[in-house]
Tab-separated table of C-alpha atoms in Angstrom:
chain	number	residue	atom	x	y	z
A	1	UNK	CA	-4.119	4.956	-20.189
A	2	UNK	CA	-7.851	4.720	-20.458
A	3	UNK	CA	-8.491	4.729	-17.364
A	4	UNK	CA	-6.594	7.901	-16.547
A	5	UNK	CA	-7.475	9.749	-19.707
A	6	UNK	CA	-9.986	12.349	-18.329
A	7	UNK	CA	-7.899	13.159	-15.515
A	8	UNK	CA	-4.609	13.623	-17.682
A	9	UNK	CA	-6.850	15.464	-20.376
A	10	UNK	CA	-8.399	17.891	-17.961
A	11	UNK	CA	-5.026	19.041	-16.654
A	12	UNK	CA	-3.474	18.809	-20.368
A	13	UNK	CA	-6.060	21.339	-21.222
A	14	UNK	CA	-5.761	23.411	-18.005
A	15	UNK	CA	-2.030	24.203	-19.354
A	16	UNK	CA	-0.625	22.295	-16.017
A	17	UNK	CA	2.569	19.607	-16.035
A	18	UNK	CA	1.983	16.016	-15.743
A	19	UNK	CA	4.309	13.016	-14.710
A	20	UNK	CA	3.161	9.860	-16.451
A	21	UNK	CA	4.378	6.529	-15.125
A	22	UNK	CA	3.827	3.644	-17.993
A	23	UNK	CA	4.648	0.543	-17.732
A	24	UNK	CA	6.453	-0.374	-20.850
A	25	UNK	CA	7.447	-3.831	-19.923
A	26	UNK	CA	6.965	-6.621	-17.996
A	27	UNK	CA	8.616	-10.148	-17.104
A	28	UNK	CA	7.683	-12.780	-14.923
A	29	UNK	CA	4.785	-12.224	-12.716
A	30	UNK	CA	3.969	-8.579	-13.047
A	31	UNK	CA	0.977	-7.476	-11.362
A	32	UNK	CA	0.055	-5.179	-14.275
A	33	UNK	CA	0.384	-5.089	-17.930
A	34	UNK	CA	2.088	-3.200	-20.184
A	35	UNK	CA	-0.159	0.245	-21.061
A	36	UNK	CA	-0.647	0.592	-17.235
A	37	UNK	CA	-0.480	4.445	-16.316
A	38	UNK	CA	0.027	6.286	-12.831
A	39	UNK	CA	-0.100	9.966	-12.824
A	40	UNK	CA	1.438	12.559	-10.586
A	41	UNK	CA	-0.705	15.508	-10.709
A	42	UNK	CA	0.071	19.258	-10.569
A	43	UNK	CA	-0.603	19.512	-7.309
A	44	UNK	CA	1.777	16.341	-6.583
A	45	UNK	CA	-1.790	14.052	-6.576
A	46	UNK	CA	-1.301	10.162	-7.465
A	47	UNK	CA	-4.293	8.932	-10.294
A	48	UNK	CA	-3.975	5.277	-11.735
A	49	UNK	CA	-1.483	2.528	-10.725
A	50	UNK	CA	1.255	0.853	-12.560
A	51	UNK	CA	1.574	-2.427	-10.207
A	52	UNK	CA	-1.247	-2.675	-7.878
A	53	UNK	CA	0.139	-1.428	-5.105
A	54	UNK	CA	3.777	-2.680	-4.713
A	55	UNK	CA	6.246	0.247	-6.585
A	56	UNK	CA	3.529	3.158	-6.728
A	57	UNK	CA	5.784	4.621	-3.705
A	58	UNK	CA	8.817	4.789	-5.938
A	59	UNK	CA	7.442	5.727	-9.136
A	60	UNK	CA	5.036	8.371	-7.713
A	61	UNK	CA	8.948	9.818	-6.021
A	62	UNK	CA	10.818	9.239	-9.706
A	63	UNK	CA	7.380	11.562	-10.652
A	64	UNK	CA	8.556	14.286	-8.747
A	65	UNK	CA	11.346	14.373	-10.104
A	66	UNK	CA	10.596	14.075	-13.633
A	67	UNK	CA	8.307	16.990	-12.534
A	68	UNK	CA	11.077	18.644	-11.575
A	69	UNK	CA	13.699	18.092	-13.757
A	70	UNK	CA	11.609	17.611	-17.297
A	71	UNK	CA	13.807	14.403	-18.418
A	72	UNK	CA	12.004	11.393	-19.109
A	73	UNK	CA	13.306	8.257	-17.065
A	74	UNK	CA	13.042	4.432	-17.979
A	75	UNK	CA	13.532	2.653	-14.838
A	76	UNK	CA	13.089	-1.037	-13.532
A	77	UNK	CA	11.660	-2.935	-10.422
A	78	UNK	CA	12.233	-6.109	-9.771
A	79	UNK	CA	13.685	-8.966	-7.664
A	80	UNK	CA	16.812	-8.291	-9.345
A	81	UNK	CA	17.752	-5.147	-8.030
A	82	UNK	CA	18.663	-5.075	-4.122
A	83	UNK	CA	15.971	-2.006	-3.528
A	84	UNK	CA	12.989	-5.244	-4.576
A	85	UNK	CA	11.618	-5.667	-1.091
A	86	UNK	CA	12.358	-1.516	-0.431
A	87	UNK	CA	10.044	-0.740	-2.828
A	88	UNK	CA	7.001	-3.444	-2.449
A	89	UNK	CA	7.947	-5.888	-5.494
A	90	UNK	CA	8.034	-9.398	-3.732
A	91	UNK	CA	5.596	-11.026	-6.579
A	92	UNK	CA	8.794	-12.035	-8.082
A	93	UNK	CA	7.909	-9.885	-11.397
A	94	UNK	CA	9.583	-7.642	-13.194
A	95	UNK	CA	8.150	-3.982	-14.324
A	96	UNK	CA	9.829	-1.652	-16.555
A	97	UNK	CA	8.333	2.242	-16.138
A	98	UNK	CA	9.096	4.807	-18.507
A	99	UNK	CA	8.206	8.146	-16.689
A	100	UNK	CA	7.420	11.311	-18.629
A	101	UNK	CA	6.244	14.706	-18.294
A	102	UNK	CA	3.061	15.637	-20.238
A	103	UNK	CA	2.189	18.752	-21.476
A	104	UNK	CA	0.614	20.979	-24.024
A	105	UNK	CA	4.255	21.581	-25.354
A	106	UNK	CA	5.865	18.017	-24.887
A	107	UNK	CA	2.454	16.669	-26.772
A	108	UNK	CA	0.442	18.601	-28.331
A	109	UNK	CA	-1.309	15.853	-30.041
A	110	UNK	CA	-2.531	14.363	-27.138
A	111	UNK	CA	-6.049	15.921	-27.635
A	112	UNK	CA	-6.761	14.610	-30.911
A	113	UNK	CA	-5.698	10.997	-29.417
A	114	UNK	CA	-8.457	11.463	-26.982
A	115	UNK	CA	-10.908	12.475	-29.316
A	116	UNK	CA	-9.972	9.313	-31.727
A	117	UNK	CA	-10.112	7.133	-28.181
A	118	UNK	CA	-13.557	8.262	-27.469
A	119	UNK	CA	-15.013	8.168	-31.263
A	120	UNK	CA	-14.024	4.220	-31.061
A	121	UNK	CA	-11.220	5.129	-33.854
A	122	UNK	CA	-7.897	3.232	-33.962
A	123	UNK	CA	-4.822	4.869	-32.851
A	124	UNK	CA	-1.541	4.221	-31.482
A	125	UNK	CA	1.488	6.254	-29.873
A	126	UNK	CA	5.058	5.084	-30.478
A	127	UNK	CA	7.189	6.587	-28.001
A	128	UNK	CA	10.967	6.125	-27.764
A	129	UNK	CA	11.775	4.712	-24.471
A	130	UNK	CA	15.670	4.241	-24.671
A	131	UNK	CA	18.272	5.199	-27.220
A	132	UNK	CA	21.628	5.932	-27.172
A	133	UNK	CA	21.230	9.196	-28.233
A	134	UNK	CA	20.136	10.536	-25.160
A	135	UNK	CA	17.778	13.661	-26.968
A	136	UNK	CA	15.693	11.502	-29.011
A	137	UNK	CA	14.562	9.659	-26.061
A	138	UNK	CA	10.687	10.580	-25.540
A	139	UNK	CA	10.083	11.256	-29.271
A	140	UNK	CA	7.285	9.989	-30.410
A	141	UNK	CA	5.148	8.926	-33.636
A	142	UNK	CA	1.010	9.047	-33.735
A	143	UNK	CA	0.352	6.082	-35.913
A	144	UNK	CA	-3.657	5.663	-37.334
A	145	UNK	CA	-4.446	3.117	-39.899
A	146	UNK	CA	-4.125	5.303	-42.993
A	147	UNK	CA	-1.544	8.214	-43.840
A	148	UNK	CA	1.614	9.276	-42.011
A	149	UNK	CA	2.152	9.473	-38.971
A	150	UNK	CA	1.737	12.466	-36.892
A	151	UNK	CA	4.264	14.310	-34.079
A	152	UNK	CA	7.743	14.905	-34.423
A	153	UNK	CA	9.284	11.622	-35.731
A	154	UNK	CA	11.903	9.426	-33.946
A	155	UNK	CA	15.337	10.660	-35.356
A	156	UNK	CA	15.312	9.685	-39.092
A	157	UNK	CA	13.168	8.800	-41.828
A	158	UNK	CA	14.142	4.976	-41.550
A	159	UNK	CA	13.158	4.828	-37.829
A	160	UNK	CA	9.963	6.380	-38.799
A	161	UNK	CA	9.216	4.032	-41.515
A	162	UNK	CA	10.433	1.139	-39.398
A	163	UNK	CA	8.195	1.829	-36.494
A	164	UNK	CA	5.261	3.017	-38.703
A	165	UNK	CA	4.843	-0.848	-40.426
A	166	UNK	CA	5.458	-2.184	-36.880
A	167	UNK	CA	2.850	0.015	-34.946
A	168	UNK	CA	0.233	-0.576	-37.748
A	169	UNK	CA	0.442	-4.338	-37.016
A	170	UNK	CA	-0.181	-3.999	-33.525
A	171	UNK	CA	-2.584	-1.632	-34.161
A	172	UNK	CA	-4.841	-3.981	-36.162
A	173	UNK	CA	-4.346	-6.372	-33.304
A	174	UNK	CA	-5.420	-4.491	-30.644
A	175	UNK	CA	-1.507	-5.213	-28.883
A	176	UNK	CA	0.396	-2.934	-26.978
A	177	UNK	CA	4.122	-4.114	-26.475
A	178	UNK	CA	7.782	-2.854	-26.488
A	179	UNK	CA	9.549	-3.190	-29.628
A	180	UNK	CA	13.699	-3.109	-30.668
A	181	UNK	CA	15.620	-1.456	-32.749
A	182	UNK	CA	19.059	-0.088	-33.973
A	183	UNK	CA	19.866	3.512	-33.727
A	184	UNK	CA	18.446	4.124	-36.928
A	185	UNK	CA	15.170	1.691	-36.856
A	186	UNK	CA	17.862	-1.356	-38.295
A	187	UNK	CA	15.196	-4.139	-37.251
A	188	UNK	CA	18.079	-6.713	-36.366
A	189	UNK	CA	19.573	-3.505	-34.315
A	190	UNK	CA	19.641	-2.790	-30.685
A	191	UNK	CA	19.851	-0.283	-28.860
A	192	UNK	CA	16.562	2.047	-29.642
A	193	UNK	CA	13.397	0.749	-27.502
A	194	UNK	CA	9.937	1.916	-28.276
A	195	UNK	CA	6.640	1.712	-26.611
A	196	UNK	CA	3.798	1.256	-28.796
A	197	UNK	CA	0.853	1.653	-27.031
A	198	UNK	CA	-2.443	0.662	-28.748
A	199	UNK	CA	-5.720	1.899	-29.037
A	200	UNK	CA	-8.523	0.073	-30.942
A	201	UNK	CA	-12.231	-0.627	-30.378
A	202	UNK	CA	-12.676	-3.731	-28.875
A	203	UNK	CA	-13.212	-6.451	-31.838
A	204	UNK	CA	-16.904	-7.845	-31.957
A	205	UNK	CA	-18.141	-11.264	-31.643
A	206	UNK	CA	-21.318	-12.024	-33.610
A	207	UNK	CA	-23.116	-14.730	-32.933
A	208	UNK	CA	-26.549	-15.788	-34.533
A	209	UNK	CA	-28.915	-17.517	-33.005
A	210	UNK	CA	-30.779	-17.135	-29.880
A	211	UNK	CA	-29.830	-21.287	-28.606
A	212	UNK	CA	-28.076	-22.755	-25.496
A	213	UNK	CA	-24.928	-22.678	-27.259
A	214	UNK	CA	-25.100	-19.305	-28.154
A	215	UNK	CA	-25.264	-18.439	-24.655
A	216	UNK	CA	-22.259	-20.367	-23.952
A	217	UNK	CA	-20.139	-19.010	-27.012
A	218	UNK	CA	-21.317	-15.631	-25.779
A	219	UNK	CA	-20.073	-16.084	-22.149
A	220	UNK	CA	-16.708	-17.692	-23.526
A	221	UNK	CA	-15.899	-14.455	-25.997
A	222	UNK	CA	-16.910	-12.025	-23.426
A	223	UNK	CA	-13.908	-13.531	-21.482
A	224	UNK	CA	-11.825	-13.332	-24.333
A	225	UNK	CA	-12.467	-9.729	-24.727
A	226	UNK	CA	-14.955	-9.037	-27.377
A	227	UNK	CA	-17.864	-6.990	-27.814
A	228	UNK	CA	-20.813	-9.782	-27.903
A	229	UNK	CA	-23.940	-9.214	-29.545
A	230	UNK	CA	-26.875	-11.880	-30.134
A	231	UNK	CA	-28.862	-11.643	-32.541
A	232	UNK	CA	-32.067	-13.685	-34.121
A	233	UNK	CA	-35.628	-13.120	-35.782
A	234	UNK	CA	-37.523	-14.518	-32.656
A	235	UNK	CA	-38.097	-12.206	-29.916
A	236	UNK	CA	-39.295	-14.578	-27.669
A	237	UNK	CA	-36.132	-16.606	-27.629
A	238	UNK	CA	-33.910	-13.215	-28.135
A	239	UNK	CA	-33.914	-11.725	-24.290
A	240	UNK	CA	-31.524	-9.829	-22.730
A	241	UNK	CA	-32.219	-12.384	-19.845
A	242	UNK	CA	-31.398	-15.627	-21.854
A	243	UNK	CA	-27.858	-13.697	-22.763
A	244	UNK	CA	-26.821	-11.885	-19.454
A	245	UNK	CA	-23.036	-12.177	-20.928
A	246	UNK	CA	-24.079	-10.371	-24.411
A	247	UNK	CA	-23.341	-7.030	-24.631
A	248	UNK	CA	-26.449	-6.762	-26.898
A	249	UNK	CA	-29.062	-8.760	-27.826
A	250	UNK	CA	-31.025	-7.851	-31.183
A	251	UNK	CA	-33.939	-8.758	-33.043
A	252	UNK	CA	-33.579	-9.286	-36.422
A	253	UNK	CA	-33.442	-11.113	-39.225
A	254	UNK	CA	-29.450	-12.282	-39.087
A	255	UNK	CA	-28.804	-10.896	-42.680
A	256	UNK	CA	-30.433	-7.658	-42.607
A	257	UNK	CA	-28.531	-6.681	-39.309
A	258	UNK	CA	-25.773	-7.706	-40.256
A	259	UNK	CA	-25.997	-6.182	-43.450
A	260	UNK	CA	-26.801	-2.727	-41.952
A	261	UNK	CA	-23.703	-2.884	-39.817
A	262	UNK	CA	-21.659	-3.715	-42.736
A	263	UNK	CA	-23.141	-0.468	-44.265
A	264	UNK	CA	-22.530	1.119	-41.117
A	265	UNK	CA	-18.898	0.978	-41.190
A	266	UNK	CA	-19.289	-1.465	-38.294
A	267	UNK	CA	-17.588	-4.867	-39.045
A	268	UNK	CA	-13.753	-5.064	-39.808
A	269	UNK	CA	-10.581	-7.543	-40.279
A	270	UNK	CA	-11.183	-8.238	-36.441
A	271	UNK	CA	-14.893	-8.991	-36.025
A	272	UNK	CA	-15.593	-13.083	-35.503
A	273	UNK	CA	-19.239	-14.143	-36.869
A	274	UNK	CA	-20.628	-17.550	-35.563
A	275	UNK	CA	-23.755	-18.919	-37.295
A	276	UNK	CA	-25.419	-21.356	-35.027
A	277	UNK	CA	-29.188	-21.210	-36.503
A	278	UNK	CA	-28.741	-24.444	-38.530
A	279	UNK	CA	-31.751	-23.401	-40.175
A	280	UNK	CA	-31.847	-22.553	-44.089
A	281	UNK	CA	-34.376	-19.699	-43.556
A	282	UNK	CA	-31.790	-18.002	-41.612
A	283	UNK	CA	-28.226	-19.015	-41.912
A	284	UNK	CA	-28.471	-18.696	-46.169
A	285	UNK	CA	-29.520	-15.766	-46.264
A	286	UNK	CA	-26.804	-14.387	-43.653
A	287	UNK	CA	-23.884	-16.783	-44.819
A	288	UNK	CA	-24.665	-14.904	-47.944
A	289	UNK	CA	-23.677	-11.549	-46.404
A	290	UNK	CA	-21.034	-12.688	-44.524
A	291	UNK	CA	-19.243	-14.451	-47.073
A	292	UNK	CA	-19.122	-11.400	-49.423
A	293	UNK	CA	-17.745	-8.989	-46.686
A	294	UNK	CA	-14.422	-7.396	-47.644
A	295	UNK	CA	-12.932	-8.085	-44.137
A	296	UNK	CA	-13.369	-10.415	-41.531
A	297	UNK	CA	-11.300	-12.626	-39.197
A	298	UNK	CA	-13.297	-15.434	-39.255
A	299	UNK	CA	-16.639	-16.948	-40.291
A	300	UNK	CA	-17.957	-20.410	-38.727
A	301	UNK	CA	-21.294	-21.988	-39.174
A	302	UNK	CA	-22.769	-24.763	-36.930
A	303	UNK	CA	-24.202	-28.051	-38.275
A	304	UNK	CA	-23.759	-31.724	-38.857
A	305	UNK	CA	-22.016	-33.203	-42.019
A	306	UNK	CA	-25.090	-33.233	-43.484
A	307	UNK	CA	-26.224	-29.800	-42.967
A	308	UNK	CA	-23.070	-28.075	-43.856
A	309	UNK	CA	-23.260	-30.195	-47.479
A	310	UNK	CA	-26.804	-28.935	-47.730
A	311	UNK	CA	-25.862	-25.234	-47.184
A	312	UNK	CA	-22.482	-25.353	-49.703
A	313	UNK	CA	-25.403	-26.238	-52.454
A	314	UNK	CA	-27.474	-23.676	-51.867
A	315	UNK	CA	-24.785	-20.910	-51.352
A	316	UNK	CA	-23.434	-21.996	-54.925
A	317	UNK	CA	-27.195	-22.246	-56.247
A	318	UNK	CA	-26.740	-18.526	-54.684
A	319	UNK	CA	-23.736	-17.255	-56.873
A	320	UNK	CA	-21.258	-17.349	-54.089
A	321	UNK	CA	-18.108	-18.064	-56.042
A	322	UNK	CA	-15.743	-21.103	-54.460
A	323	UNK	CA	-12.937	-19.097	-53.224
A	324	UNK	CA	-16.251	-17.216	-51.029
A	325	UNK	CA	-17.444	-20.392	-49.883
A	326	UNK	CA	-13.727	-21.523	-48.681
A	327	UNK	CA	-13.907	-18.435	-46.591
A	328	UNK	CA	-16.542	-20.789	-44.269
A	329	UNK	CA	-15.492	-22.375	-41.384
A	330	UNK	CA	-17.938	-25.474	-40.992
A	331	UNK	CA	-19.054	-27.736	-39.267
A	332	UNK	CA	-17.723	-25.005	-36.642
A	333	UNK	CA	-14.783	-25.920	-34.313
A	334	UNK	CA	-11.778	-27.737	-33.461
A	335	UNK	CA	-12.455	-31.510	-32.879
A	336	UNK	CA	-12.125	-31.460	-29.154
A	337	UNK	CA	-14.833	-34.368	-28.870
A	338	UNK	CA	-17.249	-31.481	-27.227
A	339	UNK	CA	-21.058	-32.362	-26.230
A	340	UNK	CA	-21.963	-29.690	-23.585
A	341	UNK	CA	-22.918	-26.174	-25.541
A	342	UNK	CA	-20.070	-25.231	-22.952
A	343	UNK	CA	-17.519	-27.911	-24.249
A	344	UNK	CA	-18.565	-26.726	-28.005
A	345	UNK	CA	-18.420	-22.870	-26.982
A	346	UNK	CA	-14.591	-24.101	-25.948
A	347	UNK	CA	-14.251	-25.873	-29.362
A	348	UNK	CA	-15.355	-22.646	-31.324
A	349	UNK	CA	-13.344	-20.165	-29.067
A	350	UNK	CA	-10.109	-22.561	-29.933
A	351	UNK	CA	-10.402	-22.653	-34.008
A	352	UNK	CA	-11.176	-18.505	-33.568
A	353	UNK	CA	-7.682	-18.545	-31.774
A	354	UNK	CA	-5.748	-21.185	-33.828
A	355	UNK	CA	-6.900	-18.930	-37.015
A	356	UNK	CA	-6.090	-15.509	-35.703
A	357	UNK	CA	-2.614	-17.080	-34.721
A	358	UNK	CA	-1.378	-19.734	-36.997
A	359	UNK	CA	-2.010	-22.214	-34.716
A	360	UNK	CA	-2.718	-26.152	-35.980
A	361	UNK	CA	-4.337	-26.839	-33.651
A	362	UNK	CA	-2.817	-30.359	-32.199
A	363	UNK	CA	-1.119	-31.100	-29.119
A	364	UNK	CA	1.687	-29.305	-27.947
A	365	UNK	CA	3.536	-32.360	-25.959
A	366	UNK	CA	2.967	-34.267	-29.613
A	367	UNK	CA	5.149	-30.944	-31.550
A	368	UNK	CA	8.160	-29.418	-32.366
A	369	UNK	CA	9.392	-26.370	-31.867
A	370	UNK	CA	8.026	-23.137	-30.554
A	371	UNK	CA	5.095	-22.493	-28.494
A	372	UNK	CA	4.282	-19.568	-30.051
A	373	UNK	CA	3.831	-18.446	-33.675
């Protein structure tokens, strides 16, 4: 939806009718994920893509129609229905589209969505997709961190409440996925879909220390999809040039930045800090931050055995209290048997996952049950 916003906004705003194509689900090897948006314009243009290519013929025509006819549509494409190779989807995936029509009176609230989009606050929009009442489907909630949610509800107070806890969670995550429900939010129900689509600021990564393996632990969590910045006291080491996969590289003394974004509002439950100084003068000092912030997924410091009982004493001599210092992930890392700063980056990237997820971090072939948490 990003991607399309301004287009969608403008004609929102212009008092024109919008088809929006959204794919709500995916199985298989679907070319795009779910949250992908195609648009049929006003004047019957095509903005975005749902698939990259292979259905965009079909659901721009389903468009028209919606267009047309007003009634939202939740349709699938796949190599399971006999029209696959009519409409482009040989990948072998699967693509559910829910296709709408957008305007000021079907959602009025989309306006203050874009305005919480572009001001980097959290937001997400549950949207009923399928229900077996057939006038409740394309109801939808606004759901923000704090307070109720906004818009006209989904058919009772329990589906509200239901899909409210739900869409918060996936909120906080950053995740955008279909959820399922009874007709009246009954979480072991089925029957009522819903779309939540989410929009959060892209969780930070940062990582102290202008070093080698900072620049590989910055390469690593750009691909992961965070926000990198680098940031250390020495200039000369502290170049945009050293850190081409940073999204910002600062000079400062660790604690005081960090610090100041604290104050800023800037660090939340999501934001990963790696401390790879192992040098008293700095990491103390910012370890003593750190470990005091309210919120924050996850807090690792580099050094040998040696180093990391050095730094417990002095954060105690500090005041930190002992359920602060637990907070510390250290030395950093899962023991993958890393050397490289490239192995290590790896090594730091997998203990940030295994924490976020519940993961234990051992070999799958050597456990039990499911993959996934």
């Amino acid at each position: 939806m990003r991607d399309v916003l301004d287009r969608l906004l403008a004609w929102w705003d212009a008092g024109e009718s919008v088809a929006v194509g959204t794919v709500v689900a995916t199985f298989e090897s679907a070319p795009r994920p779910p949250g992908a948006v195609m648009l049929v314009g006003p004047g019957l243009e095509a903005v975005g893509s749902v698939s990259g290519g292979c259905v965009e013929g079909a659901v721009y025509q389903l468009g028209e129609e919606v267009l047309e006819s007003g009634e939202p549509v939740l349709q699938r494409y796949g190599v399971s229905d006999e029209s696959a190779f009519a409409v482009g989807l040989t990948c072998g995936g699967i693509l559910d589209v829910f296709v709408e029509k957008v305007d000021r009176d079907s959602f009025p609230e989309l306006a203050e969505i874009a305005a919480d989009i572009a001001a980097g606050q959290p937001v997400a929009v549950a949207t009923v997709v399928a229900h077996p009442d057939p006038s409740l489907i394309g109801r939808r909630l606004v759901v923000r961190p704090e307070g109720r949610p906004t818009a006209g509800g989904l058919g009772s107070e329990r589906a509200d409440d239901a899909v409210l806890d739900d869409a918060r969670g996936l909120l906080a995550n950053g995740r955008t996925e279909t959820l399922e429900y009874g007709p009246d939010g009954q979480r072991r129900g089925e029957g009522m879909r819903v779309f939540v689509s989410s929009y959060a600021p892209v969780p930070r990564l940062l990582v102290f220390g202008a070093i080698d393996f900072a620049a590989a632990v910055a390469r690593l969590g750009s691909f992961l999809g965070y926000r990198v910045t680098v940031c250390d006291a020495r200039g000369v080491f502290a170049t945009a040039s050293r850190f081409p996969s940073a999204d910002e590289v600062i000079v400062d003394w660790p604690h005081r930045y960090l610090a100041g974004e604290s104050a800023a509002g800037r660090i939340d439950d999501r934001t990963v800090i790696c401390v790879l100084t192992h040098d008293p003068k700095f990491d103390v000092p910012l370890l003593e931050v750190a470990l005091r912030l309210p919120q924050v997924a996850y807090i690792g410091a580099m050094g040998s055995r040696r180093t990391h009982d050095d730094r417990l004493k002095r954060l105690r001599e500090a005041g930190l209290t002992e359920a602060e210092v637990a907070r510390l992930a250290s030395p950093i890392g899962l023991d993958l048997g890393a050397r490289t700063p490239e192995e290590t980056a790896v090594s730091i990237a997998a203990e940030i996952i295994a924490q976020r997820w519940g993961g234990a971090g051992q070999r799958l072939s050597g456990a039990a049950g499911p993959i996934h948490h």
